[in-house]
Amino acid sequence: MANRIYLCLAHMSEAGWEQKYVKEAFDTNWVVPLGPNVNAFEEDLRDFVIKVKGEKLKGKNGLVEKQVVALSSGTAAVHLGLLACGVGPGDEVLVQSFTFCASTHPITYLGATPVMVDSEPETWNIDPHLLEEAIKDRIVKTGKKPKAIVPVYLYGMPAKIDEIMAVANKYEIPVVEDAAEGFGSSYHGQVCGTFGEYGVLSFNGNKMITTSGGGALICPSEAAKSKIMWYATQAREAYPYYQHESIGYNYRLSNVCAGIGRGQMKVVDKHIARHRQIAAMYEEAFKDFDGIEFHKEMEGTASNYWLNTILLDEQLKVKNEDLAYAEAVQGAVGGAAGVVHGGGSVHTDCEPNRNVEAMRLNLDKEGIESRPLWKPMHKQPVYQNVPVYVNGVSESLFKRGLCLPSGPMVTDEDVERIIRTIKDNVL
Ligand SMILES: *Cc1c(COP(=O)(O)O)cnc(C)c1O
């Protein structure tokens, strides 16, 4: 049988830049969570995110002061971004419900409550109108404003960020953009993650670029960067001995991992181009295909198409639908390396439609990995008691959608095989 095709795998530069920088870390004995690779990686990231159509991003009073801090994960970046916005016990944070749990969990780390806001159908990201409704209603119900807003660039797709920022500015609530999946996506030329107060990036193994594990926080100024670096290194006071007046975290990126990141920055543009090429192939293939719809970027925006996604019409008949949900799945989704709870049941009260699960199983049998869309956080049992503002969009998308293999490890022949297998499995 042909090689197995995975959803999205890490891909190193052909020239081996990653190993060169990692070797440098060893050769110079910088095998610690700081050092030349960390500093240079942060500079590379900064140059990358503040570019607007070849120019430097401009703020109200000239060039923006944005800075980037490299951290041990994207989750850590969300955590520190919220902390820097002053989120604490008893506060509420408005967050896109249609996301991966790393957008919402850090809100709970801080003792605050996530308030889940549903998506609009065009970009699948937070609905600006529902966002404003939620703000007004929270003020009425709690007597205070939510402390922050967390929009997400799901699957890399740029959100309606102008509208989101307009609402945020109207109520003077800081925005922490979760651009973990949207690294290199842009909105009218401006890179996602640079619109809000803070912007989150992730370099996990399956993201747009990787440091094996890692992340970064885009900060509004040099001062904000210093504060974040201080929190990321256990919040040490200036004394000859350990003196602690605040709670800190051990969240800095290792100099070894930053070496991988520096190498990856040499190929990031190539990676994005490849993801977009694959998107164009899927789009073309499903353009006139009844019952399957490819999820496209909004006009004026450029998605990195981190993961390409399709929707299956509820009426679409797929082979082997009777076998869908026949047995409980062993192991967790997304490479948790066996670290899961056992004893899962076959069904939950909100799951992909039978034809979607059948298609996933059929593809799997042919050696093609696919995955349901992320289950909205407001449908997760762990968040059953938090306030929600829903319109049905994300739940409906979750039930109909599939993520398809994307990225530089996927060849043209692979894409053709995936498309052919999908079409062959439609009755
Ligand atoms: C991957 C991801 C993160 C952060 O991920 P880490 O794995 O901690 O680097 C945050 N938000 C979203 C939406 C993500 O997909």
XYZ file of C-alpha atoms and ligand atoms in Angstrom:
442
model
C 0.000 0.000 0.000
C 1.074 3.578 -0.556
C 2.603 5.552 2.316
C 0.321 6.763 5.069
C -0.566 10.446 4.685
C -0.672 12.406 7.934
C -2.675 15.514 8.748
C 0.230 17.896 9.280
C 3.809 16.917 10.035
C 6.859 18.964 10.921
C 9.138 19.647 7.964
C 12.762 20.754 8.311
C 14.608 22.947 5.826
C 16.423 21.018 3.088
C 19.624 22.926 3.867
C 19.568 21.674 7.471
C 19.548 25.130 9.065
C 17.823 23.780 12.170
C 20.665 21.357 12.965
C 23.274 24.030 12.299
C 21.737 26.369 14.893
C 21.155 23.540 17.377
C 24.797 22.462 16.983
C 25.845 26.039 17.616
C 23.939 25.936 20.913
C 25.917 22.856 21.969
C 29.243 24.130 20.636
C 28.920 27.356 22.598
C 27.424 25.583 25.652
C 24.185 27.583 25.559
C 22.000 24.608 26.507
C 19.678 26.681 28.707
C 16.413 28.589 28.401
C 18.097 31.744 27.164
C 20.931 32.575 24.783
C 21.869 33.696 21.279
C 19.360 31.459 19.472
C 16.503 32.710 21.640
C 17.432 36.349 20.987
C 17.918 35.820 17.259
C 14.685 33.795 16.950
C 12.779 36.616 18.639
C 14.289 39.128 16.193
C 13.380 36.896 13.208
C 9.825 36.556 14.503
C 9.549 40.282 15.086
C 10.755 41.103 11.552
C 8.261 38.592 10.177
C 5.165 39.769 12.043
C 5.645 43.518 11.622
C 5.945 43.343 7.853
C 2.973 44.785 5.966
C 3.195 44.324 2.197
C 6.974 44.700 2.343
C 6.859 47.770 4.632
C 7.096 48.012 8.398
C 3.839 48.092 10.347
C 2.906 51.620 11.398
C 1.091 52.565 14.577
C -0.778 55.757 15.410
C 2.436 57.673 16.089
C 4.808 56.109 13.596
C 6.476 52.705 13.613
C 4.950 50.173 15.996
C 6.930 49.156 19.017
C 5.811 45.514 18.887
C 8.235 43.029 20.420
C 8.236 39.232 20.592
C 9.006 36.949 23.549
C 9.814 33.285 22.870
C 8.118 30.901 25.313
C 7.936 27.176 25.998
C 4.490 26.780 24.396
C 1.581 28.590 22.813
C -0.468 27.714 25.881
C 2.082 29.567 28.027
C 1.760 32.536 25.671
C -2.034 32.618 26.117
C -1.552 32.366 29.890
C 0.945 35.252 30.097
C -0.965 37.417 27.605
C -4.056 37.180 29.800
C -2.021 37.777 32.942
C -0.569 40.922 31.367
C -4.120 42.133 30.643
C -4.774 41.933 34.373
C -6.970 38.821 34.294
C -7.311 37.345 37.785
C -9.614 35.419 40.118
C -13.299 36.277 39.665
C -12.810 37.932 36.276
C -14.470 36.923 33.030
C -12.768 36.566 29.641
C -14.676 36.420 26.345
C -13.265 33.680 24.163
C -14.091 32.089 20.833
C -15.837 28.817 21.653
C -14.816 27.181 18.358
C -11.183 26.527 19.223
C -8.605 24.174 20.690
C -8.605 24.002 24.485
C -5.323 25.964 24.747
C -7.299 29.190 24.100
C -9.627 28.618 27.051
C -7.781 26.533 29.661
C -5.312 29.303 30.665
C -8.291 31.499 31.612
C -9.084 28.939 34.304
C -5.399 28.748 35.377
C -5.828 32.392 36.425
C -8.976 31.685 38.425
C -11.101 33.518 35.862
C -14.153 32.260 33.964
C -14.228 31.829 30.188
C -17.367 33.180 28.537
C -17.865 31.248 25.309
C -18.852 33.207 22.203
C -19.943 31.465 19.004
C -18.637 32.011 15.464
C -19.902 33.639 12.274
C -20.297 31.296 9.287
C -17.912 33.071 6.873
C -14.520 32.667 8.615
C -15.723 30.315 11.418
C -14.190 32.727 13.946
C -15.741 34.779 16.743
C -18.918 36.600 15.652
C -18.405 40.364 16.249
C -22.153 41.002 16.740
C -22.541 38.200 19.239
C -19.380 39.470 20.919
C -20.938 42.865 21.504
C -24.180 41.288 22.735
C -22.163 39.192 25.167
C -20.254 42.236 26.479
C -23.479 44.171 27.076
C -25.124 41.224 28.776
C -22.115 40.481 31.015
C -22.070 44.106 32.155
C -25.786 43.879 33.045
C -25.431 40.482 34.748
C -22.140 40.984 36.646
C -21.862 44.760 36.950
C -18.405 44.740 35.378
C -16.717 44.442 32.012
C -14.992 41.243 30.875
C -11.218 41.628 31.285
C -10.115 40.470 27.827
C -11.262 39.139 24.449
C -9.622 36.102 22.817
C -10.405 35.703 19.102
C -8.846 32.721 17.305
C -7.637 32.185 13.721
C -9.068 28.701 13.437
C -7.212 26.494 10.917
C -5.270 29.649 10.001
C -8.311 31.526 8.703
C -8.178 35.293 9.339
C -11.087 36.449 11.507
C -13.225 39.578 10.980
C -10.594 41.418 12.954
C -11.616 44.996 12.005
C -15.111 44.406 13.403
C -13.741 42.584 16.447
C -11.279 45.411 17.186
C -14.050 48.001 16.741
C -16.133 46.283 19.427
C -13.089 45.826 21.684
C -12.097 49.491 21.311
C -15.659 50.696 21.908
C -15.755 48.949 25.285
C -12.012 49.401 25.941
C -11.357 45.704 26.479
C -7.893 44.388 25.521
C -7.625 41.714 22.823
C -5.306 38.689 23.033
C -5.275 37.242 19.513
C -4.775 33.498 19.457
C -2.791 33.209 16.225
C -1.342 29.799 17.205
C -2.850 28.240 14.083
C -2.682 31.436 12.037
C 1.052 32.114 11.953
C 1.709 34.090 8.763
C -1.943 34.594 7.833
C -2.817 38.184 7.068
C -5.723 40.603 6.969
C -5.388 43.374 4.369
C -1.664 42.657 4.383
C -1.186 42.931 8.140
C 0.026 39.780 9.881
C -2.432 38.108 12.277
C -1.383 38.509 15.899
C -0.420 42.192 15.549
C -3.889 43.748 15.819
C -4.602 43.248 19.502
C -2.733 44.128 22.674
C -1.039 40.714 22.607
C -0.719 37.988 19.969
C -0.097 34.286 20.551
C 2.034 32.035 18.331
C 2.650 28.286 18.648
C 5.547 26.196 17.376
C 4.271 22.794 18.406
C 5.225 19.854 16.181
C 2.124 20.071 14.024
C 1.905 23.841 13.612
C 2.978 26.080 10.715
C 6.587 26.006 11.908
C 7.968 23.986 14.801
C 10.564 24.196 17.559
C 9.454 20.673 18.598
C 7.423 22.479 21.251
C 7.325 26.204 21.810
C 5.436 29.422 21.404
C 5.749 33.178 21.461
C 3.883 36.227 22.614
C 3.750 39.347 20.459
C 3.845 42.285 22.901
C 2.872 45.934 22.414
C 6.173 47.452 23.609
C 9.663 46.887 24.964
C 8.304 47.460 28.490
C 5.574 44.861 28.006
C 8.176 42.421 26.691
C 10.344 42.916 29.798
C 7.368 42.270 32.039
C 6.468 39.079 30.173
C 10.090 37.846 30.276
C 10.089 38.513 34.026
C 6.913 36.481 34.550
C 8.315 33.736 32.297
C 11.426 33.365 34.488
C 9.791 32.956 37.933
C 9.382 36.690 38.638
C 12.718 37.188 40.391
C 13.400 40.446 42.225
C 16.759 42.210 42.008
C 18.636 40.807 44.986
C 21.767 38.659 45.334
C 19.479 35.874 46.618
C 16.063 34.579 45.463
C 13.474 37.154 46.495
C 9.864 36.693 45.362
C 7.130 39.304 45.601
C 4.949 37.919 42.770
C 4.084 34.486 41.427
C 6.008 33.675 38.248
C 6.284 30.800 35.787
C 9.023 28.757 34.126
C 7.951 29.485 30.568
C 11.060 30.614 28.646
C 11.994 28.795 25.420
C 15.143 26.660 25.459
C 18.091 27.923 23.400
C 18.241 24.474 21.748
C 14.610 24.663 20.609
C 15.074 28.279 19.496
C 17.816 26.977 17.178
C 15.221 24.820 15.424
C 12.969 27.886 15.222
C 15.681 29.985 13.583
C 16.106 27.310 10.928
C 12.357 27.112 10.392
C 12.128 30.866 9.847
C 14.257 30.352 6.716
C 11.492 28.245 5.183
C 8.319 29.689 6.700
C 7.351 31.552 3.522
C 7.887 28.378 1.513
C 5.756 26.415 3.982
C 2.909 28.902 3.733
C 3.105 28.851 -0.060
C 2.862 25.046 -0.019
C -0.153 25.048 2.321
C -1.831 27.536 -0.027
C -1.007 25.456 -3.109
C -2.658 22.439 -1.523
C -5.674 24.564 -0.608
C -6.020 25.578 -4.259
C -6.023 21.910 -5.296
C -8.738 20.988 -2.787
C -10.772 24.057 -3.716
C -10.666 23.184 -7.404
C -11.544 19.545 -6.727
C -14.670 20.278 -4.672
C -15.810 23.425 -6.511
C -18.509 21.637 -8.482
C -18.870 18.579 -6.286
C -22.351 18.183 -4.836
C -22.500 17.862 -1.056
C -18.890 18.765 -0.227
C -17.815 22.339 0.388
C -14.226 23.600 0.768
C -13.694 26.314 3.438
C -12.225 29.373 1.714
C -10.552 32.542 2.965
C -12.519 35.799 3.054
C -11.775 38.436 0.419
C -8.976 40.814 1.453
C -7.396 38.173 3.666
C -4.760 35.505 3.112
C -5.002 32.313 5.145
C -1.949 30.170 5.784
C -4.362 27.242 5.264
C -2.627 25.476 8.154
C -5.271 22.761 7.935
C -7.557 22.543 4.937
C -11.128 21.749 5.841
C -14.292 20.571 4.102
C -17.955 20.360 5.092
C -20.092 17.359 4.225
C -23.742 18.059 3.566
C -25.996 16.253 6.038
C -27.762 14.606 3.083
C -24.552 13.284 1.510
C -24.487 9.491 1.465
C -21.128 7.950 2.278
C -20.037 4.289 2.063
C -20.119 2.250 5.288
C -22.217 4.684 7.300
C -23.505 1.697 9.264
C -19.956 1.085 10.529
C -19.548 4.618 11.909
C -19.533 4.658 15.714
C -19.655 0.851 15.757
C -16.850 0.715 18.312
C -15.182 3.057 20.802
C -12.009 4.752 19.616
C -8.766 3.644 21.277
C -6.455 6.508 22.215
C -6.820 10.251 21.949
C -6.801 12.464 18.928
C -3.778 14.610 18.158
C -0.699 12.663 19.179
C -1.075 12.643 22.955
C 1.275 9.622 22.846
C -0.973 7.300 24.791
C -1.579 9.779 27.613
C -5.358 9.476 27.755
C -8.145 8.318 29.989
C -9.462 4.862 29.187
C -13.061 3.756 29.164
C -14.471 6.231 26.652
C -17.953 5.457 25.382
C -18.888 5.294 21.720
C -21.127 8.377 21.745
C -21.278 11.803 23.359
C -24.224 14.173 23.233
C -22.554 16.191 20.469
C -20.549 14.444 17.781
C -19.848 14.533 14.030
C -22.636 13.299 11.770
C -22.578 9.634 10.806
C -21.490 10.366 7.202
C -18.515 12.406 8.474
C -17.347 9.643 10.816
C -17.823 7.090 8.042
C -15.686 9.198 5.692
C -12.990 9.531 8.383
C -12.906 5.758 8.897
C -12.891 5.054 5.152
C -9.974 7.451 4.630
C -8.138 5.942 7.592
C -8.465 2.472 6.073
C -6.852 3.837 2.902
C -3.930 5.233 4.899
C -5.147 8.835 4.980
C -5.409 10.659 8.290
C -8.258 13.139 8.668
C -9.843 14.651 11.755
C -13.193 16.131 12.791
C -13.261 19.892 13.340
C -12.541 21.002 16.907
C -15.511 20.375 19.192
C -16.718 23.768 20.453
C -15.713 24.530 24.029
C -19.315 25.292 25.015
C -20.135 21.641 24.225
C -17.271 20.300 26.384
C -18.374 18.733 29.689
C -15.527 20.473 31.520
C -17.093 23.848 30.626
C -20.722 22.915 31.239
C -21.218 25.654 33.832
C -19.713 28.689 32.087
C -21.769 31.442 30.424
C -22.300 30.934 26.681
C -23.491 33.125 23.806
C -24.341 30.846 20.920
C -25.983 30.997 17.503
C -25.587 27.334 16.505
C -22.844 28.006 13.926
C -19.876 26.220 15.515
C -21.937 23.233 16.643
C -23.310 22.808 13.135
C -19.824 23.130 11.586
C -18.388 20.614 14.060
C -20.988 18.051 13.029
C -20.297 18.463 9.305
C -16.569 19.119 9.004
C -13.305 17.279 8.385
C -9.680 18.471 8.401
C -7.606 17.111 5.533
C -3.832 16.515 5.219
C -1.973 19.774 4.578
C 1.563 21.101 4.511
C 4.999 20.543 2.973
C 5.056 16.784 3.699
C 1.983 16.289 1.504
C 2.841 15.830 -2.193
C 0.676 16.654 -5.211
C 0.195 12.901 -5.712
C -0.951 12.617 -2.088
C -3.524 15.381 -2.603
C -4.781 13.676 -5.762
C -5.087 10.384 -3.884
C -6.954 12.071 -1.008
C -9.403 13.777 -3.377
C -9.963 10.572 -5.346
C -10.536 8.538 -2.170
C -13.032 11.063 -0.815
C -14.993 11.130 -4.067
C -14.890 7.329 -4.362
C -16.458 7.038 -0.926
C -19.492 9.129 -1.816
C -22.469 7.022 -2.870
C -1.909 24.826 19.240
C -2.770 25.879 19.786
C -2.420 26.674 20.894
C -1.179 26.534 21.702
O -0.536 25.432 21.600
P 0.759 24.802 22.233
O 0.584 23.402 21.810
O 0.708 24.999 23.693
O 1.945 25.462 21.603
C -3.281 27.670 21.269
N -4.425 27.891 20.627
C -4.797 27.171 19.561
C -6.069 27.511 18.878
C -4.008 26.127 19.107
O -4.399 25.395 18.059
